[in-house]
mmCIF file of C-alpha atoms in Angstrom:
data_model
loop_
_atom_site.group_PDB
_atom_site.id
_atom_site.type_symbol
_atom_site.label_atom_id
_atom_site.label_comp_id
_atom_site.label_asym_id
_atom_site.label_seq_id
_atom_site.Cartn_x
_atom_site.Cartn_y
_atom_site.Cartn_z
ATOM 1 C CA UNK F 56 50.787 34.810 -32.588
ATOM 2 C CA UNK F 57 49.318 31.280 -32.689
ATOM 3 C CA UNK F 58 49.126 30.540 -36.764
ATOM 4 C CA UNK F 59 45.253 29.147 -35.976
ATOM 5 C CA UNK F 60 44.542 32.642 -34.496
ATOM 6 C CA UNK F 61 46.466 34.775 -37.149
ATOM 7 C CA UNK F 62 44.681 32.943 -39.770
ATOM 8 C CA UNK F 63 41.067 33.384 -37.868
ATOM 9 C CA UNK F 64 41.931 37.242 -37.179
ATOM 10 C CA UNK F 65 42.671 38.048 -41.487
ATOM 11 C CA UNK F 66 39.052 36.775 -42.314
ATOM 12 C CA UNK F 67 36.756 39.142 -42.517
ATOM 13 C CA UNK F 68 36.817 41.413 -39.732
ATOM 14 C CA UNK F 69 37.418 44.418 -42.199
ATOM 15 C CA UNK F 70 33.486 44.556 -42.642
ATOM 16 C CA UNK F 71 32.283 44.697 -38.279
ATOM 17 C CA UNK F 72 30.737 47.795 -37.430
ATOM 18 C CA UNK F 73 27.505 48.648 -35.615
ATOM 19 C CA UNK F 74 24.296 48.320 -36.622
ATOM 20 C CA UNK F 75 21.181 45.374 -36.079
ATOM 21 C CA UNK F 76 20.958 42.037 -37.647
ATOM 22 C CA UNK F 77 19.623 38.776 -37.372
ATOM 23 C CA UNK F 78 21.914 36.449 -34.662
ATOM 24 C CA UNK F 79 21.880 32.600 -33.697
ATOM 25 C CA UNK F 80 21.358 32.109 -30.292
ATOM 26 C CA UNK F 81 24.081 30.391 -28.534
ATOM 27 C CA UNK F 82 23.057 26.728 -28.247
ATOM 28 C CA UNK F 83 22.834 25.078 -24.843
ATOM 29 C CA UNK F 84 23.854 21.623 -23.912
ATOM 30 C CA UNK F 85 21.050 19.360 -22.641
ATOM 31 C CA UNK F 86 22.650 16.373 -20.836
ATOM 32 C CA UNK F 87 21.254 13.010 -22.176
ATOM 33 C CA UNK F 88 20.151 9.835 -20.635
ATOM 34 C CA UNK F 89 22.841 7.435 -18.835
ATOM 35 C CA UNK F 90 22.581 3.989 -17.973
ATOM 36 C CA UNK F 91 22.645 2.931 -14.809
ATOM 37 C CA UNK F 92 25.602 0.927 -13.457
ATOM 38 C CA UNK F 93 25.690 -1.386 -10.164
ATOM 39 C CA UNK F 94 29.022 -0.502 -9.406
ATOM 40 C CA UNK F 95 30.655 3.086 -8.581
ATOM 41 C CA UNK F 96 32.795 4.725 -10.461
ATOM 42 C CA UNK F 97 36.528 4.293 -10.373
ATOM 43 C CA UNK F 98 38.418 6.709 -8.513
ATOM 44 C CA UNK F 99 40.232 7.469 -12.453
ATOM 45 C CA UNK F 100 36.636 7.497 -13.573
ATOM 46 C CA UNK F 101 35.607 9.889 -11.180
ATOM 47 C CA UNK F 102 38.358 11.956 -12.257
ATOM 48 C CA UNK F 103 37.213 12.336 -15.890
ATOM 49 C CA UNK F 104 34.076 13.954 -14.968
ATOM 50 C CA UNK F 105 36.016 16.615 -12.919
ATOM 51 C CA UNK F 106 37.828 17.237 -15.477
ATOM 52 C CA UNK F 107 35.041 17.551 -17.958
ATOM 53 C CA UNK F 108 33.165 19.653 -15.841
ATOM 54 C CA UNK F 109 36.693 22.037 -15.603
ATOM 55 C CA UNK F 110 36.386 21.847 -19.312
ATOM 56 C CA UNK F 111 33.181 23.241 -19.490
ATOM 57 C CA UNK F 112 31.442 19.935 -20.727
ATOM 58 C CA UNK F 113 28.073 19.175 -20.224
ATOM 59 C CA UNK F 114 26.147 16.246 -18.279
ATOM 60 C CA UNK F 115 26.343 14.631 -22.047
ATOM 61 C CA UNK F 116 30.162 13.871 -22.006
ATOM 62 C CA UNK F 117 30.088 12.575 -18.409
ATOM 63 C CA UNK F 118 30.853 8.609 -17.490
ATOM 64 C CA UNK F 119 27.896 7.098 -16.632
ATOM 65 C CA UNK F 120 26.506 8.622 -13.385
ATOM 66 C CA UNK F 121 25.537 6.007 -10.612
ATOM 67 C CA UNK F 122 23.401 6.816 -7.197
ATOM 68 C CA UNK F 123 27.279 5.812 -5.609
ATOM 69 C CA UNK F 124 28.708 8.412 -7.879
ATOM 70 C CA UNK F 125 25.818 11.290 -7.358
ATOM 71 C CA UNK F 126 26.297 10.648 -3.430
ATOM 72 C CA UNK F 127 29.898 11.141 -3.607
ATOM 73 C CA UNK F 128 29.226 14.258 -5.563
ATOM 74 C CA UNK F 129 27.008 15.269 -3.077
ATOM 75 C CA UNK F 130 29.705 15.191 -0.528
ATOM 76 C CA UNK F 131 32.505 16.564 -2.431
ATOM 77 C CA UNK F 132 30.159 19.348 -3.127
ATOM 78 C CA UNK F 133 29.397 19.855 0.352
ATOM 79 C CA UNK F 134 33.239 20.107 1.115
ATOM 80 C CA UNK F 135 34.078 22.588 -1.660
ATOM 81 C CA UNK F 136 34.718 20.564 -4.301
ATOM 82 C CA UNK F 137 34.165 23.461 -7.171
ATOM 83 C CA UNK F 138 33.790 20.958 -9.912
ATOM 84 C CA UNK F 139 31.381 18.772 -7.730
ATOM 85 C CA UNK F 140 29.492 21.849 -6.657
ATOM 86 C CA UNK F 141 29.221 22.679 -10.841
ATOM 87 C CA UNK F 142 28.033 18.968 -11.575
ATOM 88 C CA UNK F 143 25.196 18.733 -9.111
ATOM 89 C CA UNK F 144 24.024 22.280 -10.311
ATOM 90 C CA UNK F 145 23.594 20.765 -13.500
ATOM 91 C CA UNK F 146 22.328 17.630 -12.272
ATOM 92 C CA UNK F 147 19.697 19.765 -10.843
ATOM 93 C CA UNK F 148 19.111 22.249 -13.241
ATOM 94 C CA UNK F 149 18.036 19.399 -15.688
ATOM 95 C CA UNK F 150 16.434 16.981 -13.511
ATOM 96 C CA UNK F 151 18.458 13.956 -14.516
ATOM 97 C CA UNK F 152 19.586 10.827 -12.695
ATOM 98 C CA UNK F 153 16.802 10.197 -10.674
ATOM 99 C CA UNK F 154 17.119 13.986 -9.282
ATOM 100 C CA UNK F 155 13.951 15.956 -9.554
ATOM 101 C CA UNK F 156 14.792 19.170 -11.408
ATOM 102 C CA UNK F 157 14.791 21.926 -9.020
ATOM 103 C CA UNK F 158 16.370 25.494 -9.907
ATOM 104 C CA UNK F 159 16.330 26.583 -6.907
ATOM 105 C CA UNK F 160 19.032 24.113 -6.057
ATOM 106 C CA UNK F 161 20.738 24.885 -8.530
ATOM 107 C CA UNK F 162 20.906 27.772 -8.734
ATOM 108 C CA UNK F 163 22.568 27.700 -4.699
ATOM 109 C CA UNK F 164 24.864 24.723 -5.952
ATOM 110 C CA UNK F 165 26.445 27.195 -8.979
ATOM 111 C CA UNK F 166 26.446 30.567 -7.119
ATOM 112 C CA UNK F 167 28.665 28.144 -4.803
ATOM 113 C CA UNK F 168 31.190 27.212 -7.387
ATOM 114 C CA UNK F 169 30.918 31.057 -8.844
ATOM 115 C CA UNK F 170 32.550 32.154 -5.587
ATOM 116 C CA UNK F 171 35.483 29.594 -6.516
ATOM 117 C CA UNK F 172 35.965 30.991 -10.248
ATOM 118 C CA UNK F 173 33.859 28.476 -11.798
ATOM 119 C CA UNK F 174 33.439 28.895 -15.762
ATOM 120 C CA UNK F 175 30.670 26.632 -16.301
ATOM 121 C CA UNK F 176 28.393 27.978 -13.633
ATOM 122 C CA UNK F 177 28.743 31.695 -14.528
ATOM 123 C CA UNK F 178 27.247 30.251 -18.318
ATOM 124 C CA UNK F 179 24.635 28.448 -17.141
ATOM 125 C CA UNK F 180 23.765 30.872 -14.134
ATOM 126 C CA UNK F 181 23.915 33.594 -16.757
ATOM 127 C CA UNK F 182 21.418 31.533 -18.761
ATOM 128 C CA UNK F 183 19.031 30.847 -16.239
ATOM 129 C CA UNK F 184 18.432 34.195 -15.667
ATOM 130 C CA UNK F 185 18.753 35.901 -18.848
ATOM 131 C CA UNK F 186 15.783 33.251 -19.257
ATOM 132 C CA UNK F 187 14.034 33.899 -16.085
ATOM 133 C CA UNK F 188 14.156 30.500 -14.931
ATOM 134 C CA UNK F 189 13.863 29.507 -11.214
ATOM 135 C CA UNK F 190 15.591 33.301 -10.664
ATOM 136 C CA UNK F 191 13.611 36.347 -11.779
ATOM 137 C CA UNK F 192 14.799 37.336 -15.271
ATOM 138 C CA UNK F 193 17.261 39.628 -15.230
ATOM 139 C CA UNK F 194 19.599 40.623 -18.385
ATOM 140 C CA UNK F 195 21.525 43.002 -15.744
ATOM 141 C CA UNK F 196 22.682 39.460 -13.465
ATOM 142 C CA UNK F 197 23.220 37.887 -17.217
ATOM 143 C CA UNK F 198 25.500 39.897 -18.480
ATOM 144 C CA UNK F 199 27.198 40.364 -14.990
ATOM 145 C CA UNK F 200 27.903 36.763 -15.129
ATOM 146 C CA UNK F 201 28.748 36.331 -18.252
ATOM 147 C CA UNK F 202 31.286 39.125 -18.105
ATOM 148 C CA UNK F 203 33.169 37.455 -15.620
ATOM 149 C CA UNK F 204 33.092 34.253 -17.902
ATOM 150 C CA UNK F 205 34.458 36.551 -20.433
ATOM 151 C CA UNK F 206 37.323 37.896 -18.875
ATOM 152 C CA UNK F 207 38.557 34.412 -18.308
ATOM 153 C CA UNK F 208 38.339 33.807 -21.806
ATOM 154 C CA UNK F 209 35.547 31.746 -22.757
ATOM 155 C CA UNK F 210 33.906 32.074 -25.860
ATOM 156 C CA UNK F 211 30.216 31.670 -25.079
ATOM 157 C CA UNK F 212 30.204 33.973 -22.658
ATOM 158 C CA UNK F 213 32.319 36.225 -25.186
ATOM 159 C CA UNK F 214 29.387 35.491 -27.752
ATOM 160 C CA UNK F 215 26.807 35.986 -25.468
ATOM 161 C CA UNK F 216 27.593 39.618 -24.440
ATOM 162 C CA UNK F 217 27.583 40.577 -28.198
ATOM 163 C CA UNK F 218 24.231 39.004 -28.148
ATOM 164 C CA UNK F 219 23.163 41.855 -25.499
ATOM 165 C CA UNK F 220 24.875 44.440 -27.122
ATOM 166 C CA UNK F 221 23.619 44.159 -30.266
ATOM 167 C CA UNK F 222 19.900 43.920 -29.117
ATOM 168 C CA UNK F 223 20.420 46.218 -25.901
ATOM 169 C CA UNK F 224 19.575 43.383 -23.650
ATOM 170 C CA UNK F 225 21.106 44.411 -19.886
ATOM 171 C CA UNK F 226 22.775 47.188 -21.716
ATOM 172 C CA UNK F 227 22.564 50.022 -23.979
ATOM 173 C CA UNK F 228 22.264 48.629 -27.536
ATOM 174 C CA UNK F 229 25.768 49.096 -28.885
ATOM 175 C CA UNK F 230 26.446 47.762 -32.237
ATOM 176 C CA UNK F 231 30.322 48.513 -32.034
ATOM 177 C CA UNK F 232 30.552 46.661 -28.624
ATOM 178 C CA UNK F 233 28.824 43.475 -29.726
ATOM 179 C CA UNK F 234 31.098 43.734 -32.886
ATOM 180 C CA UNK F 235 33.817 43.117 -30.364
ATOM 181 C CA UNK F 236 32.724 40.773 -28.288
ATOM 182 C CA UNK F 237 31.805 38.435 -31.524
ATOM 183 C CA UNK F 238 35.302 39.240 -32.749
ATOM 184 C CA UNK F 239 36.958 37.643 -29.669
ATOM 185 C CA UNK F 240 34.496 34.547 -29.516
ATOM 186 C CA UNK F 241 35.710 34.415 -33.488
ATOM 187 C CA UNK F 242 39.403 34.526 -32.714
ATOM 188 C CA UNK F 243 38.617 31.182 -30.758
ATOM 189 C CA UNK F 244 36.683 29.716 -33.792
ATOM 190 C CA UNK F 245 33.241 30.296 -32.241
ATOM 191 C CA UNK F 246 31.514 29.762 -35.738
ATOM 192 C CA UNK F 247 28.096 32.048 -35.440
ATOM 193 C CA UNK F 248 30.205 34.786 -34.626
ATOM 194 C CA UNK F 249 31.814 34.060 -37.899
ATOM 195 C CA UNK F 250 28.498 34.143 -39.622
ATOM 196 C CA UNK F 251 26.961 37.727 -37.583
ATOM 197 C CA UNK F 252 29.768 38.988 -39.340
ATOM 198 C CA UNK F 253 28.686 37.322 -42.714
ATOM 199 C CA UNK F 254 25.106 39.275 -42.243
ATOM 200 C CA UNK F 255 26.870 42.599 -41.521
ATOM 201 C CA UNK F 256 28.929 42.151 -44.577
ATOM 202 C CA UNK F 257 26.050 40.852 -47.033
ATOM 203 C CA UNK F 258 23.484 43.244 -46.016
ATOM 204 C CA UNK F 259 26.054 46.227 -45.547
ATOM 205 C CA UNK F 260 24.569 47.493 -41.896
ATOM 206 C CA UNK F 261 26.780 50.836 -41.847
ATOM 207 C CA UNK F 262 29.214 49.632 -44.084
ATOM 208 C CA UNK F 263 29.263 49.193 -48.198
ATOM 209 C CA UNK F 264 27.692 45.901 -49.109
ATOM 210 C CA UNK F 265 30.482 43.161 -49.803
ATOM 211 C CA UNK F 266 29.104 40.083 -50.979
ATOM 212 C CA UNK F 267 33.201 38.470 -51.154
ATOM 213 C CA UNK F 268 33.394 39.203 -47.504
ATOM 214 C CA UNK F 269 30.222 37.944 -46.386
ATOM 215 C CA UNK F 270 30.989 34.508 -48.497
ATOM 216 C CA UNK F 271 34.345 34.422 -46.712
ATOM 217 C CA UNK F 272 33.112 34.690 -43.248
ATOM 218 C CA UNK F 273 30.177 32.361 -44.176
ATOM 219 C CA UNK F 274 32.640 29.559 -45.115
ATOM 220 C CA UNK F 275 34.621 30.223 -42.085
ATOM 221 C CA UNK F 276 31.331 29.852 -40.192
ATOM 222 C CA UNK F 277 30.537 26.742 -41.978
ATOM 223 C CA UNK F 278 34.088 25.297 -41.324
ATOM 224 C CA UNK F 279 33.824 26.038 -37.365
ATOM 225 C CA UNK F 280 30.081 24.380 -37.767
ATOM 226 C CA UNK F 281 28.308 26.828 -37.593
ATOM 227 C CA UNK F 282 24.680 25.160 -39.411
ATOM 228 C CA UNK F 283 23.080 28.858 -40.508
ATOM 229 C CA UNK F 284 27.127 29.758 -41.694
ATOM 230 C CA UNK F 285 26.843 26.636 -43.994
ATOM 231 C CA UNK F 286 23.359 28.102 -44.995
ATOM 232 C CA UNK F 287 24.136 31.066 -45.894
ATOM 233 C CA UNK F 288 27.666 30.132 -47.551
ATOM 234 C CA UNK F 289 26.002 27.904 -50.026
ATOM 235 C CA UNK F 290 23.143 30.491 -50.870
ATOM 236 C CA UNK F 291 26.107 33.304 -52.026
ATOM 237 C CA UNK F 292 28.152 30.259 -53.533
ATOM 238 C CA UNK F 293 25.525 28.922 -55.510
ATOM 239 C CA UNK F 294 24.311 32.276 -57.287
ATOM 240 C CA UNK F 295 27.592 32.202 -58.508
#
């Protein structure tokens, strides 16, 4: 076993069992503003934001994005391109680069790139309708998506299906699933999953209260920067 993962999978894990707490939503990238260049891309250029968007990295990380660039997209898209297909659903889930927001678009542009495997558009589809937006809500199409997200290993998706477990979103409310669903989004350093395990431990929901496990799980938390982990790791640390 990878030493990273063996060292992840000895912390804390002894305390997960069912039972309700408190979570941290799984944040979601906003893409920022880009300046505007006069001249395209670079073919090596336009390379980086495939692979970025392959990655799973938002509109943020991308080279700047130029009308030349967004055109090309456009037609890569139209072609197949999966990542191109991904991009543009972002570009018009958020609105940005002189694109008016429509999620209707995209919405078409990620069930697209879905079809081809797509990580990053089973996430953000997932999201737009766990959240009802431009799609009627629907927790059932959520979790559908993000199961398939799962079982290609990302740890969003992996943390997001604990998420419905644990509050019976989509699903029947099953503490013992969401345990392991966080547990796999932990084993790839997924920090809040870290801390959800903290709570469990600290609060004892089904098991005895242990205050040394819940500090150990918040510092891991903290360390994989997680912002309520770090809370809640110097709250037990300093009563000490």
């Amino acid at each position: 076993m990878n030493l990273k993962y063996a060292l992840l999978a000895a912390v804390g894990f002894s305390c997960l069992t069912s039972g309700a707490f408190a979570i941290t939503p799984a944040p979601q990238p906003q893409p920022q503003a880009i300046t505007p260049q006069t001249q395209p891309l670079s073919p090596q250029q336009l390379e980086v934001v495939k692979q970025n968007a392959i990655a799973g990295k938002d509109l943020a990380n991308q080279p700047n994005m130029t009308p030349a660039l967004l055109e090309t997209m456009k037609l890569k898209a139209s072609q197949g391109d999966v990542q191109a297909q991904s991009i543009l659903g972002q570009v018009y889930q958020h609105g940005k680069y002189g694109v008016k927001k429509n999620l209707f678009t995209a919405r078409d542009w990620y069930e697209k790139a879905i079809k081809q495997g797509n990580v990053p558009s089973m996430i953000n589809l997932g999201d737009m309708y766990q959240k009802g937006m431009g799609v009627p809500k629907s927790y059932t199409k959520a979790r559908e998506l993000f199961e398939q997200a799962a079982a290609k290993g990302d740890a969003v998706a992996q943390y997001n299906l604990g998420v419905m477990y644990q509050n019976g979103r989509g699903v029947k409310k099953d503490g013992q699933k969401a345990i392991e669903w966080y547990q796999k989004a932990s084993m790839q350093g997924y920090g809040d999953a870290f801390n959800n395990t903290g709570v469990i431990c600290e609060h004892g929901i089904d098991v005895s209260k242990s205050k040394e496990k819940a500090e150990e799980n918040y510092k891991k938390a903290c360390e994989f920067k997680s912002k309520q982990g770090c809370i809640n790791y110097k709250r037990l640390h300093d009563k000490k």
